[in-house]
Coordinates of C-alpha atoms in Angstrom, one line a residue:
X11 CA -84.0 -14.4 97.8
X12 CA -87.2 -14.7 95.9
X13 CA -89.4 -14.3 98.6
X14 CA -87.6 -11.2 100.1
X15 CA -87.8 -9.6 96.8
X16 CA -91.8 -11.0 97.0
X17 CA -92.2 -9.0 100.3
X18 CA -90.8 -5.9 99.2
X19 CA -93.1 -5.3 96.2
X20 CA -95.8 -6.3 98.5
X21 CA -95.1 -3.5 101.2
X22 CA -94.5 -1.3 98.4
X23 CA -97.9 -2.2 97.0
X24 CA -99.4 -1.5 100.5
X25 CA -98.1 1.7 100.6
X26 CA -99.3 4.9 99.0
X27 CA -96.5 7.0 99.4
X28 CA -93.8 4.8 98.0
X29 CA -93.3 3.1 94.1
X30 CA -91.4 0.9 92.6
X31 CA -88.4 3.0 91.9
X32 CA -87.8 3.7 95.8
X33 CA -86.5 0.6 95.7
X34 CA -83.2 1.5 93.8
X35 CA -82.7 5.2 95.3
X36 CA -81.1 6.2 98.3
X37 CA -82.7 7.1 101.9
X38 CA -82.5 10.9 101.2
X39 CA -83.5 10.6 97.6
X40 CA -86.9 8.7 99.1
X41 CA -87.3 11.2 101.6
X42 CA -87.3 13.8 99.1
X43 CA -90.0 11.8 96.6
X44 CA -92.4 11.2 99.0
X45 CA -94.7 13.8 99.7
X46 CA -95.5 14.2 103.1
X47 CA -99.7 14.2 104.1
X48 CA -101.6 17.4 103.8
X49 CA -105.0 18.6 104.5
X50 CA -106.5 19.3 101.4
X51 CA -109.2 22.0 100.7
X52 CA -110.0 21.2 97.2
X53 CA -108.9 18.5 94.4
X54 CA -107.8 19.8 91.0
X55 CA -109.1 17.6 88.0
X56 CA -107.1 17.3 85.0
X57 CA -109.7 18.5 81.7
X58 CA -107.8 16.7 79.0
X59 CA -104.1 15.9 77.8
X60 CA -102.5 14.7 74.8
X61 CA -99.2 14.4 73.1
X62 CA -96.7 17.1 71.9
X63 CA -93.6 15.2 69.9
X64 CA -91.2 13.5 72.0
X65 CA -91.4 16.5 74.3
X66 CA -88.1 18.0 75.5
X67 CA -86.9 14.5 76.7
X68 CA -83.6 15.5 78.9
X69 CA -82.1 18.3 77.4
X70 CA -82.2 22.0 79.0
X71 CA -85.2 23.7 77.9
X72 CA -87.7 26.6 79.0
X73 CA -90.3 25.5 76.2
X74 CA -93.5 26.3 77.4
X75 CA -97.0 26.6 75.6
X76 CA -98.6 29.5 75.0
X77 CA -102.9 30.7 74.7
X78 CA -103.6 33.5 72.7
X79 CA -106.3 33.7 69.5
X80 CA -108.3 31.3 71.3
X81 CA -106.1 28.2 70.9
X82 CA -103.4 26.8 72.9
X83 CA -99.4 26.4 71.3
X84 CA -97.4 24.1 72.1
X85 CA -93.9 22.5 70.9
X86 CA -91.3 19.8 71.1
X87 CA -87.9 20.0 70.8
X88 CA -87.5 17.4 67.8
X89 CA -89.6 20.1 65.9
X90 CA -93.2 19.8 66.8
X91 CA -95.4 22.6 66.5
X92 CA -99.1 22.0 67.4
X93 CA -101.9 24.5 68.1
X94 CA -104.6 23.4 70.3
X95 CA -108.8 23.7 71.2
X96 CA -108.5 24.8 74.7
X97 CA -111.9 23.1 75.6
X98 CA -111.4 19.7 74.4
X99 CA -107.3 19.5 73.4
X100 CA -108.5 18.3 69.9
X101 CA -105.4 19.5 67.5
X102 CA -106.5 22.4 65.3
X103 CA -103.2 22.1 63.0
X104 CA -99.7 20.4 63.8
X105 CA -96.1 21.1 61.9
X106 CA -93.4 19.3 61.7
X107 CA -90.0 21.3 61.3
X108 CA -87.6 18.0 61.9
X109 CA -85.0 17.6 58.8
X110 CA -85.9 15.2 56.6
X111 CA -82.9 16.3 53.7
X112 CA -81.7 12.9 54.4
X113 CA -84.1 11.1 56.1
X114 CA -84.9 7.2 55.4
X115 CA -87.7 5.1 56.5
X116 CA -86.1 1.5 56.1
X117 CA -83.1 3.3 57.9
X118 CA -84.8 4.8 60.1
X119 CA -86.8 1.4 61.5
X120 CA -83.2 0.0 61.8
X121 CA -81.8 2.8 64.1
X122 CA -79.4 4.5 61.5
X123 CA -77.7 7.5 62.2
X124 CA -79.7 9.2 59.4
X125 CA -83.3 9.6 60.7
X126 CA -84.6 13.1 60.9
X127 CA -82.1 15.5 62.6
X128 CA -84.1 17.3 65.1
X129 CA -84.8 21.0 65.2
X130 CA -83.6 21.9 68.6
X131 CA -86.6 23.8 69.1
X132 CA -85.5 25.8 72.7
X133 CA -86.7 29.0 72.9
X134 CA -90.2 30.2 72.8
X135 CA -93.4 30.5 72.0
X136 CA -94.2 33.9 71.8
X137 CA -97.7 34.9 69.8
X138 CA -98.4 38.1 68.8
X139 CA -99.0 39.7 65.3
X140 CA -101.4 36.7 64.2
X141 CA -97.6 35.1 64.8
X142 CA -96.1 32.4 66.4
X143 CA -92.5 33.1 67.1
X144 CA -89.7 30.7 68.7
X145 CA -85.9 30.2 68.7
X146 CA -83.7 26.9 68.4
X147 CA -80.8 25.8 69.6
X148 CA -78.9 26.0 66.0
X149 CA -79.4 29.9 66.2
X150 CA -82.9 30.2 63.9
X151 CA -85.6 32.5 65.0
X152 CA -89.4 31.1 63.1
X153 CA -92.4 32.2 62.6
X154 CA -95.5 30.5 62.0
X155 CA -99.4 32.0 60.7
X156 CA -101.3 31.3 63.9
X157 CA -104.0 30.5 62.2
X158 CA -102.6 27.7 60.1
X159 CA -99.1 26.9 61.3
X160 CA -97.6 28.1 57.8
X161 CA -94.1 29.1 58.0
X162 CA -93.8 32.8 57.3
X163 CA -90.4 33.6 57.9
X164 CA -87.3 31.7 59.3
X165 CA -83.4 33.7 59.9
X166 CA -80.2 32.5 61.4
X167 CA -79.2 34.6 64.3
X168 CA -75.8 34.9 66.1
X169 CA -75.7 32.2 68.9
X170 CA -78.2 29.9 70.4
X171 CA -81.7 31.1 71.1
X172 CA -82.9 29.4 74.3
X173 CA -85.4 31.7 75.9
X174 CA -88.4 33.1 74.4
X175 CA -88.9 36.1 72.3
X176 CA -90.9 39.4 73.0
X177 CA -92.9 41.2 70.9
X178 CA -93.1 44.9 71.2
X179 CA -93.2 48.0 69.3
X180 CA -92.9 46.6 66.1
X181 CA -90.4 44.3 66.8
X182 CA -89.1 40.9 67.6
X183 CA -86.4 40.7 70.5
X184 CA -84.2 37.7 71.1
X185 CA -81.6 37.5 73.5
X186 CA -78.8 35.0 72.6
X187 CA -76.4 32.7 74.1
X188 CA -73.6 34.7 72.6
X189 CA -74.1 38.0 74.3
X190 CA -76.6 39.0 71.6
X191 CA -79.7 41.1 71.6
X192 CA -81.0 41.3 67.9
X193 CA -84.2 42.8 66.9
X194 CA -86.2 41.4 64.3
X195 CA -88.8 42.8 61.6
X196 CA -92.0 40.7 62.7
X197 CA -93.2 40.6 59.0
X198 CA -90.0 39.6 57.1
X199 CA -87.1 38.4 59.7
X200 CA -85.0 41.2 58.9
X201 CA -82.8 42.5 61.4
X202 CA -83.1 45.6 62.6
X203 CA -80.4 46.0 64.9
X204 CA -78.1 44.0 67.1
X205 CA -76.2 44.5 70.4
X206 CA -73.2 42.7 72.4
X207 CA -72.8 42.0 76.3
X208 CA -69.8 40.6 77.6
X209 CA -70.0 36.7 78.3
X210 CA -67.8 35.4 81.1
X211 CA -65.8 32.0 80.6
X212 CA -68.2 29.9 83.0
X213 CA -71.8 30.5 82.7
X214 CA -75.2 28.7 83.7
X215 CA -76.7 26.9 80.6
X216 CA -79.8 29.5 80.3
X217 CA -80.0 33.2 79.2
X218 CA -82.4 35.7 80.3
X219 CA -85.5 36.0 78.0
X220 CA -85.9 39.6 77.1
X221 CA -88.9 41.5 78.3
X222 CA -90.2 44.5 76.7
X223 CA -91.9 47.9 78.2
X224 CA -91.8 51.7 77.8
X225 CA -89.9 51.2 74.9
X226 CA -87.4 49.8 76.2
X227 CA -85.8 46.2 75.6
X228 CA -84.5 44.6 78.8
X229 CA -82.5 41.6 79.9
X230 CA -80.4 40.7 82.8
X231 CA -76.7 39.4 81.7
X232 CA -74.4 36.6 82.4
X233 CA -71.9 39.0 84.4
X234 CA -75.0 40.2 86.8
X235 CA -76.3 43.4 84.7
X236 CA -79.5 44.6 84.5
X237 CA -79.4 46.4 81.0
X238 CA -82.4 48.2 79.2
X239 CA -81.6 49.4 75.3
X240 CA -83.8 51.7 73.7
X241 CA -86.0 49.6 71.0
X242 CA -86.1 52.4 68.3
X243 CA -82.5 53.1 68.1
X244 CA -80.6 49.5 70.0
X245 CA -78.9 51.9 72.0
X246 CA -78.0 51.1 75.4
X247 CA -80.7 53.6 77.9
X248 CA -78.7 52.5 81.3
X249 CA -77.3 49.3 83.0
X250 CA -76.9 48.5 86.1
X251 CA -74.8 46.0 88.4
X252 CA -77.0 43.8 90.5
X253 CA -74.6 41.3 91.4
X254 CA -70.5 41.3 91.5
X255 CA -68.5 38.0 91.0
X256 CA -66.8 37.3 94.2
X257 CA -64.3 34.3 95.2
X258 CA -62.0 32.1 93.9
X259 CA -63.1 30.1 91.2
X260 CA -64.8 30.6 88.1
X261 CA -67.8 28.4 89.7
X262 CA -67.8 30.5 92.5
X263 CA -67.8 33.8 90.3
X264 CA -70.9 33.0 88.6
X265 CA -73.4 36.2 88.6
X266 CA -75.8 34.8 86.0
X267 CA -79.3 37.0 85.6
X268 CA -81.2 34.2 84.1
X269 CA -84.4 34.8 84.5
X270 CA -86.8 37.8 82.3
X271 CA -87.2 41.1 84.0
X272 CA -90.5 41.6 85.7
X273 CA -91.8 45.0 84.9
X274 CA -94.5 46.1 87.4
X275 CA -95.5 49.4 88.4
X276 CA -92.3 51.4 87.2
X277 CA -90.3 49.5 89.0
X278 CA -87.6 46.2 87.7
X279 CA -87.5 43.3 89.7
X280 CA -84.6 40.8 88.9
X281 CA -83.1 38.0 90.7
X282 CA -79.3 36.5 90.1
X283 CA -77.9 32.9 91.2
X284 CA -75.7 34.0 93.3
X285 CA -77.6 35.2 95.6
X286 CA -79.2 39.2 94.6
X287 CA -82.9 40.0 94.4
X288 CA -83.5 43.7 93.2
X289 CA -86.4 46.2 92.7
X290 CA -85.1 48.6 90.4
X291 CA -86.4 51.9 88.9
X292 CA -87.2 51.5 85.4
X293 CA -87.0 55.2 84.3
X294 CA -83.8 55.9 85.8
X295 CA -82.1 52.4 86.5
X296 CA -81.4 53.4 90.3
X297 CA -81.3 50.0 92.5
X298 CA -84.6 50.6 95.4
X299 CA -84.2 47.4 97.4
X300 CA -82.1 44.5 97.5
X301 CA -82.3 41.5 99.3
X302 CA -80.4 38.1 99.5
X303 CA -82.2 35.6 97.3
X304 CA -80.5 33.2 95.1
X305 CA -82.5 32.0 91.7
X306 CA -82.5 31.1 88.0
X307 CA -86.1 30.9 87.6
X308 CA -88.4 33.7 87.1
X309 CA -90.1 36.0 89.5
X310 CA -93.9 36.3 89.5
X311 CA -96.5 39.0 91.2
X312 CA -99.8 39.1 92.3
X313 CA -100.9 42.5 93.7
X314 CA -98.0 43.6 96.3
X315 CA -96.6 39.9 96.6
X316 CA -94.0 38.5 94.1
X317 CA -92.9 34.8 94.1
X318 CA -89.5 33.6 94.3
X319 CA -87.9 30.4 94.0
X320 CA -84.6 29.8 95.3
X321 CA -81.7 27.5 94.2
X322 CA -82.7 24.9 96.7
X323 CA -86.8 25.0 95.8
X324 CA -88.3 27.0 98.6
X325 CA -90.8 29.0 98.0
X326 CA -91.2 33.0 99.0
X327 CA -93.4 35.9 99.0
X328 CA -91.8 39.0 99.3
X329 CA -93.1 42.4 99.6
X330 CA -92.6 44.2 95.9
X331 CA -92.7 47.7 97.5
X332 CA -90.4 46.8 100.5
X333 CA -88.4 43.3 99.7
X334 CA -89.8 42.2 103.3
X335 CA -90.1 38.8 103.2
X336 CA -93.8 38.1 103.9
X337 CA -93.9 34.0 104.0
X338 CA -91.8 30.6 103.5
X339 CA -92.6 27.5 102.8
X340 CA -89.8 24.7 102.2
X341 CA -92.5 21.4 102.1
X342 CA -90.5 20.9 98.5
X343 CA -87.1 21.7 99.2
X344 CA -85.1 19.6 96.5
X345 CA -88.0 18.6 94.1
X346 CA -86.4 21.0 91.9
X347 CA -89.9 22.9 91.3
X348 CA -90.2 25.3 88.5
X349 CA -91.1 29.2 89.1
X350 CA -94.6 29.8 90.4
X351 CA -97.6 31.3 89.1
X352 CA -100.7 33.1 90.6
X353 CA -103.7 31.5 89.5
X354 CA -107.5 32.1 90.5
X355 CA -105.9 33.3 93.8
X356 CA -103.7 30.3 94.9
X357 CA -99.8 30.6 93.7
X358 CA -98.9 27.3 92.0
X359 CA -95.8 25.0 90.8
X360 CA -94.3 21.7 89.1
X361 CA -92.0 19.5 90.1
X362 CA -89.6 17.1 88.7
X363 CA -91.8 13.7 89.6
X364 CA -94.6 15.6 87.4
X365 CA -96.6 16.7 90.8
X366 CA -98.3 20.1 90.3
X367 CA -98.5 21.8 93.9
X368 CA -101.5 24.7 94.9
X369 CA -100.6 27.3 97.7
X370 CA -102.3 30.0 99.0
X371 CA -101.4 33.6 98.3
X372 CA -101.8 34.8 101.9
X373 CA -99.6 32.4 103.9
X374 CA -98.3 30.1 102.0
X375 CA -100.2 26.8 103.2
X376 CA -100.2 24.0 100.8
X377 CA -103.3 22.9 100.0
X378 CA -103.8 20.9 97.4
X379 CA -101.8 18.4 95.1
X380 CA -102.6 16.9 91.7
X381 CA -100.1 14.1 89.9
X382 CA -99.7 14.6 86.2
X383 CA -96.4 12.9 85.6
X384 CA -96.7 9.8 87.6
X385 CA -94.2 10.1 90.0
X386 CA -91.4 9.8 87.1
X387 CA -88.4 12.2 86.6
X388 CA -88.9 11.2 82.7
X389 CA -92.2 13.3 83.4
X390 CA -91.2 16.2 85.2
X391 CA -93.2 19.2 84.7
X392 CA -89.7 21.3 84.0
X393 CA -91.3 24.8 83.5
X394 CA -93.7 26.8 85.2
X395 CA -97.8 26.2 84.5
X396 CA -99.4 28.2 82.5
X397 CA -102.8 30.3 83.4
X398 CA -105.4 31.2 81.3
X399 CA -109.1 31.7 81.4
X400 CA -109.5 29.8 84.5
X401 CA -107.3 26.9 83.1
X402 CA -103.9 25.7 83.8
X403 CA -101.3 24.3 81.5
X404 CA -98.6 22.1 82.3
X405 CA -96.0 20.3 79.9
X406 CA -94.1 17.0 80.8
X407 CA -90.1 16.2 80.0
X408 CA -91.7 13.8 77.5
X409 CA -94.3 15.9 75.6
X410 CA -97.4 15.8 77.5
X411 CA -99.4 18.7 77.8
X412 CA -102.0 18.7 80.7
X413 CA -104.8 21.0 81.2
X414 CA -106.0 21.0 84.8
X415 CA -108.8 22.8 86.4
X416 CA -110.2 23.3 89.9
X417 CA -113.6 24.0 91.5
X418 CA -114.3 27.2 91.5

């Protein structure tokens, strides 16, 4: 027995596709891990990386960091708040919003029940205003000095705030697990108005982060509207049905809108998970083009092409003015790989083994490959990369932020 054991971790040693953990999964599970050869154009370096917390560890979350005022924000959800140099990742400032009311070292060391009660931090970060703003799972909305990290302001809103904030118009808009979209004073916290969408019994476990524009507010809903409020008033401008619940079950019946509106040349684009992709016009709320793509991640654009991911990780560009299907590729079907984003002219993603994949715009060829997590699910890049300045930033499930460049 010893020596079969013996051979196995040799042929997995000889091999560089497989690890270790291939030896406790199933043949389809392999067949999904290992990434198949490809003919690589270039080979993406990563810059620096450091720690953020405990990172998001296994829980739902669309944390993701965020560059603006020349630094780089990042978060955990235990409470974690750092800002960032983007050149060398040294730490400009780092809070720490655990609760400590009844926190105890000794206790702590021995495992008790009482050790700081995380903060849940879910939803964010948004900057703007010289602000840092982001939700939590407990239903608080913060905000932090950029600068220092200082807390400015921190209110209890109605539900759970798992998507991120946007800034507009003098306000703060956060779209809540409850069917809530509250706007917020960005100085003081104070709410400014509030509406209420209907919530089905069954829903996915995300909510649509609210997107601003035209001043308007707008957010896709967990019955399949597309719904735009006025952001002076809260008053509801026009909604519109992208997707109807159809069959028998609840399950079957879901319609969720998950993802933020993209606003691009007067037009909405919106994607549901059951199965509706949708160019809308913004002014007037009339439905252009709809085609059959299902997704809870969000869309992207580059020029005429926007990026889709579907429910089962294939990748799309579509036509924005048209909803013709320009590309596939399906190379990472069922590596559950986040949405994409353009970047210095290649469209990139994350997947849960913490790979971070490059495609070209054009025809969707992959072309390059670049492991951050090391081939571990506890390390799966779980939201979409980040670009900025020529600079990409991933995050980890367990708090490491990467940031990765390529050759120009």
């Amino acid at each position: 027995m010893k020596n079969r054991i013996a051979i196995a971790l040799l042929a997995l040693s000889l091999s560089g596709c497989a690890t270790v953990s291939d030896l406790f999964a199933e043949d389809d599970e392999i067949e999904i891990r290992r990434l198949k050869p490809i003919e690589a154009t270039f080979e993406p370096q990563v810059k620096w990386e450091t720690d953020v917390g405990d990172g998001v560890q296994d829980y739902f979350s669309r944390l993701a960091p965020a560059v603006a005022y020349g630094k780089v924000f990042a978060a955990s959800r235990d409470g974690i708040v750092v800002a960032i140099e983007p050149e060398t990742g040294k730490k400009i400032w780092e809070q720490d919003f655990a609760n400590y009311d009844n926190y105890s070292f000794k206790k702590a060391i021995l495992w008790y029940s009482n050790r700081a009660v995380s903060a849940k931090i879910s939803g964010g970060l948004t900057v703007a205003y010289e602000l840092v703003f982001f939700g939590t799972e407990d239903g608080y909305v913060y905000a932090l000095e950029e600068a220092t990290g200082e807390l400015k302001w921190k209110v209890g809103v109605k539900g759970e705030v798992i998507s991120a904030p946007a800034v507009d118009s003098g306000v703060v808009l956060v779209n809540t697990t409850s069917g809530h979209l509250i706007a917020l004073d960005p100085d003081t916290g104070e709410q400014k108005w509030i509406t209420e969408s209907d919530v089905p019994p069954l829903t996915l476990r995300g909510v649509s982060a609210p997107a601003a524009d035209s001043g308007g507010a707008l957010v896709g809903t967990p019955s399949g509207k597309l719904q735009v409020t006025l952001i002076e008033t809260g008053m509801v401008a026009w909604e519109t049905q992208i997707a109807s619940p159809t069959g028998a079950t609840e399950l079957e019946r879901i319609v969720d809108i998950d993802v933020k509106p993209l606003v691009f040349g007067g037009n909405v684009f919106v994607v549901s998970y059951n199965g509706t992709l949708s160019a809308v016009e913004l002014r007037t709320g009339q439905v252009i083009w709809t085609r059959e793509y299902g997704s809870y991640r969000n869309i992207s654009i580059d020029g005429n092409r926007l990026f889709v991911i579907d429910n089962n990780s294939n990748l799309y560009a579509i036509d924005r003015r048209s909803g013709v299907e320009l590309w596939s590729n399906v190379a990472l079907k069922s590596r559950n790989i986040t949405s994409a984003t353009p970047h210095s002219g290649y469209v990139v993603v994350g997947d849960k083994f913490g790979f971070v994949h490059w495609f070209t715009q054009d025809e969707g060829k992959l072309v390059a490959q670049l492991e951050v997590g090391g081939d571990d699910e506890d390390e799966a890049i779980f939201t979409a990369p980040v670009s900025a300045q020529n600079t990409l930033y991933v995050t980890t499930r367990e708090g490491k932020l990467a940031a990765i460049t390529q050759p120009e």
